[in-house]
PDB file of C-alpha atoms in Angstrom:
ATOM      1  CA  MET A   1       0.042  -0.040   0.004  1.00 92.00           C
ATOM      2  CA  ARG A   2       1.285   3.513  -1.012  1.00 95.00           C
ATOM      3  CA  TYR A   3       0.348   6.667   0.904  1.00 96.00           C
ATOM      4  CA  ILE A   4       0.881  10.104  -0.817  1.00 96.00           C
ATOM      5  CA  ARG A   5       0.074  13.603   0.238  1.00 97.00           C
ATOM      6  CA  PRO A   6       0.086  15.794  -2.886  1.00 96.00           C
ATOM      7  CA  HIS A   7       0.015  19.624  -2.683  1.00 95.00           C
ATOM      8  CA  SER A   8      -1.991  20.190  -5.923  1.00 96.00           C
ATOM      9  CA  MET A   9      -5.198  18.951  -7.422  1.00 96.00           C
ATOM     10  CA  GLU A  10      -3.291  18.190 -10.733  1.00 96.00           C
ATOM     11  CA  ASP A  11      -0.975  15.922  -8.816  1.00 96.00           C
ATOM     12  CA  ALA A  12      -3.727  14.157  -6.950  1.00 97.00           C
ATOM     13  CA  VAL A  13      -5.681  13.570 -10.186  1.00 97.00           C
ATOM     14  CA  GLY A  14      -2.555  12.325 -11.921  1.00 96.00           C
ATOM     15  CA  GLN A  15      -1.649   9.781  -9.144  1.00 95.00           C
ATOM     16  CA  LEU A  16      -5.297   8.509  -9.063  1.00 95.00           C
ATOM     17  CA  ALA A  17      -5.552   8.208 -12.790  1.00 95.00           C
ATOM     18  CA  GLY A  18      -2.121   6.485 -13.123  1.00 93.00           C
ATOM     19  CA  SER A  19      -2.686   4.029 -10.212  1.00 92.00           C
ATOM     20  CA  PRO A  20      -2.729   0.504 -11.600  1.00 91.00           C
ATOM     21  CA  GLY A  21      -4.674  -0.949  -8.693  1.00 91.00           C
ATOM     22  CA  THR A  22      -7.457   0.323  -6.273  1.00 93.00           C
ATOM     23  CA  ALA A  23      -7.104   3.805  -4.960  1.00 95.00           C
ATOM     24  CA  ALA A  24      -8.907   5.786  -2.233  1.00 95.00           C
ATOM     25  CA  ILE A  25      -8.923   9.375  -1.344  1.00 96.00           C
ATOM     26  CA  LEU A  26      -8.411  10.397   2.272  1.00 96.00           C
ATOM     27  CA  ALA A  27     -10.090  13.673   3.365  1.00 94.00           C
ATOM     28  CA  GLY A  28     -11.441  13.077   6.999  1.00 92.00           C
ATOM     29  CA  GLY A  29     -11.020   9.405   6.960  1.00 93.00           C
ATOM     30  CA  SER A  30     -14.058   8.737   9.272  1.00 91.00           C
ATOM     31  CA  ASP A  31     -15.374   6.186   6.619  1.00 91.00           C
ATOM     32  CA  LEU A  32     -12.237   5.147   4.868  1.00 94.00           C
ATOM     33  CA  LEU A  33     -10.327   4.128   7.981  1.00 93.00           C
ATOM     34  CA  VAL A  34     -13.273   2.258   9.542  1.00 91.00           C
ATOM     35  CA  ARG A  35     -13.637   0.241   6.438  1.00 92.00           C
ATOM     36  CA  MET A  36      -9.980  -0.559   6.109  1.00 95.00           C
ATOM     37  CA  LYS A  37      -9.836  -1.484   9.786  1.00 94.00           C
ATOM     38  CA  GLY A  38     -12.777  -3.875   9.259  1.00 94.00           C
ATOM     39  CA  GLY A  39     -11.122  -5.457   6.375  1.00 94.00           C
ATOM     40  CA  PHE A  40     -13.815  -4.398   3.814  1.00 92.00           C
ATOM     41  CA  ILE A  41     -11.214  -2.630   1.528  1.00 92.00           C
ATOM     42  CA  GLU A  42      -7.555  -2.554   1.146  1.00 94.00           C
ATOM     43  CA  PRO A  43      -6.610   0.160  -1.345  1.00 95.00           C
ATOM     44  CA  ASP A  44      -3.259  -0.038  -3.253  1.00 96.00           C
ATOM     45  CA  LEU A  45      -2.971   3.752  -3.106  1.00 96.00           C
ATOM     46  CA  ILE A  46      -4.228   6.266  -0.625  1.00 96.00           C
ATOM     47  CA  VAL A  47      -4.273   9.892  -1.659  1.00 97.00           C
ATOM     48  CA  ASP A  48      -4.468  12.312   1.192  1.00 96.00           C
ATOM     49  CA  ILE A  49      -5.844  15.635  -0.085  1.00 96.00           C
ATOM     50  CA  LYS A  50      -5.852  17.627   3.211  1.00 94.00           C
ATOM     51  CA  SER A  51      -2.579  19.585   2.196  1.00 94.00           C
ATOM     52  CA  ILE A  52      -3.963  20.849  -1.144  1.00 96.00           C
ATOM     53  CA  ASP A  53      -4.621  24.726  -1.070  1.00 94.00           C
ATOM     54  CA  GLY A  54      -8.122  25.756  -0.811  1.00 94.00           C
ATOM     55  CA  LEU A  55      -9.787  22.411  -0.011  1.00 96.00           C
ATOM     56  CA  GLY A  56      -9.908  23.137   3.710  1.00 96.00           C
ATOM     57  CA  GLU A  57     -11.709  26.370   3.083  1.00 97.00           C
ATOM     58  CA  ILE A  58     -15.326  27.657   2.928  1.00 97.00           C
ATOM     59  CA  ARG A  59     -15.426  30.471   0.411  1.00 97.00           C
ATOM     60  CA  GLU A  60     -18.227  32.921   0.203  1.00 96.00           C
ATOM     61  CA  THR A  61     -18.780  34.765  -3.094  1.00 91.00           C
ATOM     62  CA  ALA A  62     -21.423  36.930  -4.634  1.00 92.00           C
ATOM     63  CA  ASP A  63     -23.035  33.793  -6.054  1.00 94.00           C
ATOM     64  CA  GLY A  64     -23.021  31.585  -2.916  1.00 97.00           C
ATOM     65  CA  PHE A  65     -20.617  29.292  -1.063  1.00 98.00           C
ATOM     66  CA  SER A  66     -17.945  26.870  -2.118  1.00 98.00           C
ATOM     67  CA  ILE A  67     -17.185  24.250   0.475  1.00 98.00           C
ATOM     68  CA  GLY A  68     -13.856  22.484  -0.078  1.00 97.00           C
ATOM     69  CA  ALA A  69     -13.583  18.761  -0.020  1.00 97.00           C
ATOM     70  CA  ALA A  70     -11.449  18.764   3.142  1.00 97.00           C
ATOM     71  CA  VAL A  71     -13.662  21.100   5.137  1.00 97.00           C
ATOM     72  CA  SER A  72     -14.719  19.316   8.264  1.00 97.00           C
ATOM     73  CA  CYS A  73     -18.326  19.332   9.514  1.00 97.00           C
ATOM     74  CA  ALA A  74     -17.197  21.026  12.684  1.00 96.00           C
ATOM     75  CA  LEU A  75     -15.768  23.920  10.541  1.00 96.00           C
ATOM     76  CA  MET A  76     -19.134  24.199   8.782  1.00 97.00           C
ATOM     77  CA  GLY A  77     -20.819  24.632  12.191  1.00 95.00           C
ATOM     78  CA  GLU A  78     -18.632  27.476  12.981  1.00 96.00           C
ATOM     79  CA  SER A  79     -19.457  29.406   9.815  1.00 97.00           C
ATOM     80  CA  ALA A  80     -22.067  31.992  10.783  1.00 97.00           C
ATOM     81  CA  ALA A  81     -22.640  33.030   7.093  1.00 97.00           C
ATOM     82  CA  LEU A  82     -23.231  29.374   6.079  1.00 97.00           C
ATOM     83  CA  LYS A  83     -25.543  28.800   8.884  1.00 97.00           C
ATOM     84  CA  ARG A  84     -27.511  31.891   8.199  1.00 96.00           C
ATOM     85  CA  GLU A  85     -27.962  30.911   4.560  1.00 97.00           C
ATOM     86  CA  TRP A  86     -28.332  27.287   4.777  1.00 98.00           C
ATOM     87  CA  PRO A  87     -29.260  26.045   8.288  1.00 98.00           C
ATOM     88  CA  GLY A  88     -30.700  22.851   7.218  1.00 98.00           C
ATOM     89  CA  VAL A  89     -27.492  21.792   5.480  1.00 98.00           C
ATOM     90  CA  VAL A  90     -25.342  22.768   8.489  1.00 98.00           C
ATOM     91  CA  GLU A  91     -27.777  20.939  10.793  1.00 96.00           C
ATOM     92  CA  ALA A  92     -27.454  17.737   8.700  1.00 97.00           C
ATOM     93  CA  ALA A  93     -23.637  18.038   8.578  1.00 96.00           C
ATOM     94  CA  LYS A  94     -23.513  18.424  12.403  1.00 95.00           C
ATOM     95  CA  LEU A  95     -25.315  15.121  12.798  1.00 94.00           C
ATOM     96  CA  ILE A  96     -22.601  13.053  11.212  1.00 93.00           C
ATOM     97  CA  GLY A  97     -20.749  11.102  14.114  1.00 87.00           C
ATOM     98  CA  SER A  98     -19.533  12.224  17.483  1.00 86.00           C
ATOM     99  CA  LYS A  99     -17.938  15.510  18.632  1.00 86.00           C
ATOM    100  CA  GLN A 100     -14.495  13.913  17.866  1.00 89.00           C
ATOM    101  CA  VAL A 101     -15.620  12.710  14.495  1.00 91.00           C
ATOM    102  CA  GLN A 102     -17.044  16.131  13.601  1.00 92.00           C
ATOM    103  CA  GLY A 103     -13.437  17.463  13.596  1.00 93.00           C
ATOM    104  CA  ARG A 104     -12.505  15.099  10.781  1.00 93.00           C
ATOM    105  CA  CYS A 105     -15.572  14.052   8.748  1.00 95.00           C
ATOM    106  CA  THR A 106     -16.499  16.050   5.585  1.00 97.00           C
ATOM    107  CA  ILE A 107     -19.692  16.271   3.547  1.00 97.00           C
ATOM    108  CA  VAL A 108     -17.783  15.390   0.403  1.00 97.00           C
ATOM    109  CA  GLY A 109     -16.658  12.163   2.087  1.00 96.00           C
ATOM    110  CA  ASN A 110     -20.201  11.494   3.236  1.00 96.00           C
ATOM    111  CA  LEU A 111     -21.454  11.942  -0.287  1.00 97.00           C
ATOM    112  CA  CYS A 112     -18.798   9.791  -1.884  1.00 96.00           C
ATOM    113  CA  ASN A 113     -19.289   6.990   0.701  1.00 94.00           C
ATOM    114  CA  ALA A 114     -22.656   6.640  -1.117  1.00 95.00           C
ATOM    115  CA  SER A 115     -24.709   5.321   1.846  1.00 95.00           C
ATOM    116  CA  PRO A 116     -28.453   5.645   1.232  1.00 94.00           C
ATOM    117  CA  ALA A 117     -28.781   6.907   4.906  1.00 94.00           C
ATOM    118  CA  ALA A 118     -26.058   9.687   4.636  1.00 95.00           C
ATOM    119  CA  ASP A 119     -27.171  12.547   6.642  1.00 95.00           C
ATOM    120  CA  SER A 120     -25.853  15.439   4.692  1.00 97.00           C
ATOM    121  CA  VAL A 121     -26.941  14.191   1.248  1.00 98.00           C
ATOM    122  CA  PRO A 122     -30.791  14.793   1.493  1.00 98.00           C
ATOM    123  CA  ALA A 123     -30.103  18.240   2.744  1.00 98.00           C
ATOM    124  CA  LEU A 124     -27.661  18.991  -0.006  1.00 98.00           C
ATOM    125  CA  VAL A 125     -30.087  17.683  -2.507  1.00 98.00           C
ATOM    126  CA  ALA A 126     -32.993  19.754  -1.159  1.00 98.00           C
ATOM    127  CA  ALA A 127     -30.767  22.927  -1.288  1.00 98.00           C
ATOM    128  CA  GLY A 128     -29.887  22.257  -4.961  1.00 98.00           C
ATOM    129  CA  ALA A 129     -26.198  21.781  -4.225  1.00 98.00           C
ATOM    130  CA  ARG A 130     -23.745  20.899  -7.025  1.00 98.00           C
ATOM    131  CA  ALA A 131     -20.412  18.934  -6.905  1.00 98.00           C
ATOM    132  CA  LEU A 132     -17.390  20.432  -8.606  1.00 98.00           C
ATOM    133  CA  ILE A 133     -15.453  17.600 -10.007  1.00 98.00           C
ATOM    134  CA  ILE A 134     -11.887  17.594 -11.432  1.00 97.00           C
ATOM    135  CA  GLY A 135     -10.327  14.766 -13.323  1.00 97.00           C
ATOM    136  CA  PRO A 136      -8.092  13.883 -16.280  1.00 96.00           C
ATOM    137  CA  GLY A 137     -10.542  15.500 -18.665  1.00 94.00           C
ATOM    138  CA  GLY A 138     -10.797  18.782 -16.696  1.00 96.00           C
ATOM    139  CA  ARG A 139     -13.539  20.196 -14.470  1.00 96.00           C
ATOM    140  CA  ARG A 140     -17.259  19.520 -14.531  1.00 97.00           C
ATOM    141  CA  THR A 141     -20.154  20.395 -12.325  1.00 98.00           C
ATOM    142  CA  VAL A 142     -23.040  18.007 -11.572  1.00 98.00           C
ATOM    143  CA  ALA A 143     -26.010  17.951  -9.299  1.00 98.00           C
ATOM    144  CA  VAL A 144     -25.240  16.335  -5.868  1.00 98.00           C
ATOM    145  CA  GLU A 145     -27.954  13.718  -6.475  1.00 98.00           C
ATOM    146  CA  ALA A 146     -26.170  12.507  -9.665  1.00 98.00           C
ATOM    147  CA  VAL A 147     -23.048  11.391  -7.667  1.00 98.00           C
ATOM    148  CA  PRO A 148     -24.308   8.270  -5.774  1.00 97.00           C
ATOM    149  CA  THR A 149     -25.528   5.561  -8.052  1.00 97.00           C
ATOM    150  CA  GLY A 150     -26.127   2.862  -5.490  1.00 96.00           C
ATOM    151  CA  PRO A 151     -24.997   1.781  -2.060  1.00 95.00           C
ATOM    152  CA  GLY A 152     -21.225   2.343  -2.020  1.00 93.00           C
ATOM    153  CA  LYS A 153     -21.115   3.275  -5.670  1.00 96.00           C
ATOM    154  CA  THR A 154     -20.737   6.652  -7.310  1.00 97.00           C
ATOM    155  CA  SER A 155     -20.643   8.164 -10.852  1.00 97.00           C
ATOM    156  CA  LEU A 156     -17.071   9.394 -10.507  1.00 97.00           C
ATOM    157  CA  ALA A 157     -14.661   8.061 -13.210  1.00 96.00           C
ATOM    158  CA  LYS A 158     -11.194   6.924 -12.512  1.00 95.00           C
ATOM    159  CA  GLY A 159      -8.913   9.840 -11.558  1.00 96.00           C
ATOM    160  CA  GLU A 160     -11.830  12.198 -10.622  1.00 97.00           C
ATOM    161  CA  ILE A 161     -12.049  13.938  -7.344  1.00 97.00           C
ATOM    162  CA  ILE A 162     -14.860  16.104  -5.978  1.00 98.00           C
ATOM    163  CA  GLU A 163     -12.978  19.494  -5.353  1.00 97.00           C
ATOM    164  CA  ALA A 164     -15.909  21.338  -3.626  1.00 98.00           C
ATOM    165  CA  ILE A 165     -19.613  21.466  -2.933  1.00 98.00           C
ATOM    166  CA  LEU A 166     -21.256  24.560  -4.378  1.00 98.00           C
ATOM    167  CA  LEU A 167     -24.332  26.233  -2.874  1.00 98.00           C
ATOM    168  CA  ASP A 168     -26.094  29.176  -4.485  1.00 97.00           C
ATOM    169  CA  ARG A 169     -26.935  32.269  -2.536  1.00 96.00           C
ATOM    170  CA  ARG A 170     -30.295  31.584  -0.771  1.00 95.00           C
ATOM    171  CA  ALA A 171     -33.200  33.285  -2.639  1.00 95.00           C
ATOM    172  CA  PRO A 172     -35.364  35.828  -0.768  1.00 96.00           C
ATOM    173  CA  ARG A 173     -38.071  34.338   1.370  1.00 97.00           C
ATOM    174  CA  SER A 174     -36.413  30.887   1.305  1.00 98.00           C
ATOM    175  CA  GLY A 175     -35.728  28.431   4.011  1.00 98.00           C
ATOM    176  CA  ASP A 176     -34.453  24.784   4.317  1.00 98.00           C
ATOM    177  CA  ALA A 177     -34.475  22.150   7.064  1.00 98.00           C
ATOM    178  CA  TYR A 178     -33.380  18.548   7.584  1.00 98.00           C
ATOM    179  CA  LEU A 179     -34.595  15.956   9.946  1.00 97.00           C
ATOM    180  CA  ARG A 180     -34.019  12.278  10.554  1.00 96.00           C
ATOM    181  CA  PHE A 181     -35.368   9.463  12.752  1.00 95.00           C
ATOM    182  CA  ILE A 182     -32.919   7.290  14.605  1.00 92.00           C
ATOM    183  CA  PRO A 183     -33.542   4.628  17.336  1.00 84.00           C
ATOM    184  CA  ARG A 184     -31.217   6.409  19.748  1.00 79.00           C
ATOM    185  CA  THR A 185     -30.916  10.152  20.699  1.00 73.00           C
ATOM    186  CA  GLU A 186     -27.394  10.527  19.101  1.00 69.00           C
ATOM    187  CA  MET A 187     -24.738   8.894  16.968  1.00 73.00           C
ATOM    188  CA  ASP A 188     -26.894   6.587  14.953  1.00 80.00           C
ATOM    189  CA  ILE A 189     -27.656   5.928  11.345  1.00 86.00           C
ATOM    190  CA  ALA A 190     -30.858   7.440   9.841  1.00 91.00           C
ATOM    191  CA  VAL A 191     -33.771   4.882   9.567  1.00 93.00           C
ATOM    192  CA  VAL A 192     -35.502   7.679   7.483  1.00 96.00           C
ATOM    193  CA  SER A 193     -34.497  11.260   6.738  1.00 97.00           C
ATOM    194  CA  ALA A 194     -35.977  14.267   4.910  1.00 98.00           C
ATOM    195  CA  GLY A 195     -34.628  17.536   3.540  1.00 98.00           C
ATOM    196  CA  VAL A 196     -36.870  20.372   2.317  1.00 98.00           C
ATOM    197  CA  LYS A 197     -36.206  23.799   0.806  1.00 98.00           C
ATOM    198  CA  LEU A 198     -39.083  26.148   0.171  1.00 98.00           C
ATOM    199  CA  THR A 199     -39.319  29.625  -1.540  1.00 98.00           C
ATOM    200  CA  LEU A 200     -42.395  31.716  -0.828  1.00 98.00           C
ATOM    201  CA  ASP A 201     -44.009  34.641  -2.506  1.00 96.00           C
ATOM    202  CA  GLU A 202     -44.892  37.861  -0.719  1.00 95.00           C
ATOM    203  CA  GLN A 203     -48.388  36.268   0.322  1.00 95.00           C
ATOM    204  CA  GLY A 204     -46.618  33.146   1.842  1.00 96.00           C
ATOM    205  CA  VAL A 205     -47.589  31.003  -1.034  1.00 97.00           C
ATOM    206  CA  VAL A 206     -44.960  28.331  -1.916  1.00 97.00           C
ATOM    207  CA  LYS A 207     -43.578  29.333  -5.416  1.00 97.00           C
ATOM    208  CA  SER A 208     -40.816  26.670  -5.615  1.00 97.00           C
ATOM    209  CA  ALA A 209     -39.904  23.649  -3.457  1.00 98.00           C
ATOM    210  CA  ARG A 210     -37.423  20.718  -3.260  1.00 98.00           C
ATOM    211  CA  VAL A 211     -38.039  17.602  -1.193  1.00 98.00           C
ATOM    212  CA  ALA A 212     -35.467  14.861  -0.666  1.00 98.00           C
ATOM    213  CA  LEU A 213     -35.773  11.540   1.268  1.00 98.00           C
ATOM    214  CA  GLY A 214     -32.867   9.476   2.600  1.00 97.00           C
ATOM    215  CA  ALA A 215     -32.690   5.800   3.694  1.00 96.00           C
ATOM    216  CA  VAL A 216     -35.793   4.758   1.799  1.00 96.00           C
ATOM    217  CA  ALA A 217     -34.187   3.729  -1.519  1.00 96.00           C
ATOM    218  CA  PRO A 218     -30.816   2.726  -2.851  1.00 96.00           C
ATOM    219  CA  THR A 219     -29.964   6.467  -3.312  1.00 97.00           C
ATOM    220  CA  VAL A 220     -31.484   9.692  -1.914  1.00 97.00           C
ATOM    221  CA  LEU A 221     -34.761  10.422  -3.640  1.00 97.00           C
ATOM    222  CA  LEU A 222     -35.583  13.804  -5.043  1.00 98.00           C
ATOM    223  CA  VAL A 223     -39.323  13.782  -4.989  1.00 97.00           C
ATOM    224  CA  GLU A 224     -40.627  16.150  -7.621  1.00 97.00           C
ATOM    225  CA  GLU A 225     -44.287  15.093  -6.998  1.00 97.00           C
ATOM    226  CA  ALA A 226     -43.935  16.130  -3.390  1.00 97.00           C
ATOM    227  CA  ALA A 227     -42.641  19.556  -4.502  1.00 97.00           C
ATOM    228  CA  GLU A 228     -45.753  19.918  -6.884  1.00 96.00           C
ATOM    229  CA  ALA A 229     -48.049  19.127  -3.878  1.00 96.00           C
ATOM    230  CA  LEU A 230     -46.727  22.302  -2.132  1.00 97.00           C
ATOM    231  CA  ILE A 231     -46.334  24.645  -4.978  1.00 97.00           C
ATOM    232  CA  GLY A 232     -49.132  27.349  -5.409  1.00 97.00           C
ATOM    233  CA  ARG A 233     -50.375  26.812  -1.890  1.00 95.00           C
ATOM    234  CA  LYS A 234     -49.713  28.074   1.595  1.00 96.00           C
ATOM    235  CA  LEU A 235     -48.441  25.335   4.070  1.00 96.00           C
ATOM    236  CA  ASP A 236     -51.741  24.339   5.525  1.00 95.00           C
ATOM    237  CA  GLU A 237     -52.938  21.007   6.834  1.00 95.00           C
ATOM    238  CA  ALA A 238     -54.220  19.915   3.512  1.00 96.00           C
ATOM    239  CA  ALA A 239     -50.887  20.736   1.857  1.00 96.00           C
ATOM    240  CA  LEU A 240     -49.098  18.788   4.554  1.00 97.00           C
ATOM    241  CA  GLU A 241     -51.356  15.808   4.197  1.00 97.00           C
ATOM    242  CA  ARG A 242     -50.715  15.716   0.348  1.00 97.00           C
ATOM    243  CA  LEU A 243     -46.999  15.987   1.057  1.00 97.00           C
ATOM    244  CA  ALA A 244     -47.066  13.129   3.428  1.00 97.00           C
ATOM    245  CA  LYS A 245     -49.075  10.925   1.193  1.00 97.00           C
ATOM    246  CA  VAL A 246     -46.875  11.464  -1.743  1.00 98.00           C
ATOM    247  CA  CYS A 247     -43.609  10.916   0.227  1.00 97.00           C
ATOM    248  CA  SER A 248     -45.027   7.708   1.835  1.00 97.00           C
ATOM    249  CA  GLY A 249     -46.023   6.442  -1.645  1.00 96.00           C
ATOM    250  CA  THR A 250     -42.682   7.287  -3.341  1.00 95.00           C
ATOM    251  CA  CYS A 251     -40.466   5.303  -0.755  1.00 94.00           C
ATOM    252  CA  ARG A 252     -38.759   2.103  -1.814  1.00 93.00           C
ATOM    253  CA  PRO A 253     -37.453   0.971   1.491  1.00 90.00           C
ATOM    254  CA  ILE A 254     -36.305  -2.513   2.798  1.00 88.00           C
ATOM    255  CA  ASP A 255     -37.190  -4.462   5.847  1.00 88.00           C
ATOM    256  CA  ASP A 256     -34.427  -4.855   8.329  1.00 87.00           C
ATOM    257  CA  LYS A 257     -33.805  -4.949  12.060  1.00 84.00           C
ATOM    258  CA  ARG A 258     -33.967  -1.149  12.242  1.00 83.00           C
ATOM    259  CA  GLY A 259     -37.326  -0.705  10.560  1.00 88.00           C
ATOM    260  CA  THR A 260     -40.023  -2.233   8.543  1.00 92.00           C
ATOM    261  CA  VAL A 261     -41.172  -1.128   5.084  1.00 94.00           C
ATOM    262  CA  GLU A 262     -44.465   0.071   6.518  1.00 95.00           C
ATOM    263  CA  PHE A 263     -42.809   1.882   9.348  1.00 95.00           C
ATOM    264  CA  ARG A 264     -40.322   3.718   7.102  1.00 95.00           C
ATOM    265  CA  ARG A 265     -43.029   4.686   4.732  1.00 96.00           C
ATOM    266  CA  LYS A 266     -45.078   6.316   7.467  1.00 96.00           C
ATOM    267  CA  VAL A 267     -42.176   8.019   9.037  1.00 97.00           C
ATOM    268  CA  ALA A 268     -41.036   9.483   5.724  1.00 97.00           C
ATOM    269  CA  GLY A 269     -44.305  11.334   5.386  1.00 97.00           C
ATOM    270  CA  VAL A 270     -44.327  12.552   8.924  1.00 97.00           C
ATOM    271  CA  LEU A 271     -40.618  13.825   8.702  1.00 98.00           C
ATOM    272  CA  ALA A 272     -41.203  15.543   5.351  1.00 98.00           C
ATOM    273  CA  GLY A 273     -44.155  17.378   6.869  1.00 97.00           C
ATOM    274  CA  ARG A 274     -42.137  18.453   9.852  1.00 98.00           C
ATOM    275  CA  ALA A 275     -39.096  19.476   7.795  1.00 98.00           C
ATOM    276  CA  ALA A 276     -41.463  21.404   5.482  1.00 98.00           C
ATOM    277  CA  THR A 277     -43.001  23.331   8.493  1.00 98.00           C
ATOM    278  CA  THR A 278     -39.557  24.334   9.743  1.00 98.00           C
ATOM    279  CA  ALA A 279     -38.450  25.466   6.252  1.00 98.00           C
ATOM    280  CA  TYR A 280     -41.719  27.349   5.935  1.00 98.00           C
ATOM    281  CA  ALA A 281     -41.086  29.180   9.094  1.00 97.00           C
ATOM    282  CA  ARG A 282     -37.518  29.963   8.101  1.00 98.00           C
ATOM    283  CA  ALA A 283     -38.774  31.358   4.865  1.00 97.00           C
ATOM    284  CA  GLY A 284     -40.977  33.756   6.683  1.00 95.00           C
ATOM    285  CA  GLY A 285     -44.228  31.872   6.298  1.00 92.00           C
ATOM    286  CA  LYS A 286     -46.936  32.328   8.931  1.00 83.00           C
TER     287      LYS A 286
END
């Protein structure tokens, strides 16, 4: 096994692209090291990206935010500007692991681990986040929901690295929220999760919406029908009932020791409604 710590993205991409065996990227390591210790993977090459300039920074621009691939979730929680603009995204990031893990784990690692139950992903999808990818063919930008293709699998080609997560400036009268259900009070994997982002008009009517569900399908679901159930209406009981019904019907969960199909479908509708209520209030709805 080889370990390298490049100081440029070009070097990192070149090392990954030229590696004849399996390669892994080390940002925080909170997933990678656990999988290695458990004997699930044994990479021939580990590329540590923490020393690359800019990857450990949150950059605010006129257009929004760029969150580097090595930015820890703890650092996200310390960014007043990011919390003000995207509280749901930050709340989701702060649910990953313990206080100690928070100082290491990253939302890019959480995304690339491609767990259906990843906490940050539904919130990012609801927020309309994009992944900035660099590889042998140059840079490209894709929607966050296009990165995971199944449990433990991504759409990244050989040699490609996610350089940053991009979030637009929050539109006026907009709000987001993320909620999850876990059997314990802390440090557990989501049985069901929901992220919601709403934008309202001056009368408090929803004019755009994004609803994402986690842990109820092989990948996070962006539920367009759920958004349609809210658009053109205020968030009253009837709208919340429609939202819950659509979300419950869209789920494709599994039965396991942590929850049945029936339970997960029910909870998906409940959480979507609660997250929508929080997002609506944050957007200034009454």
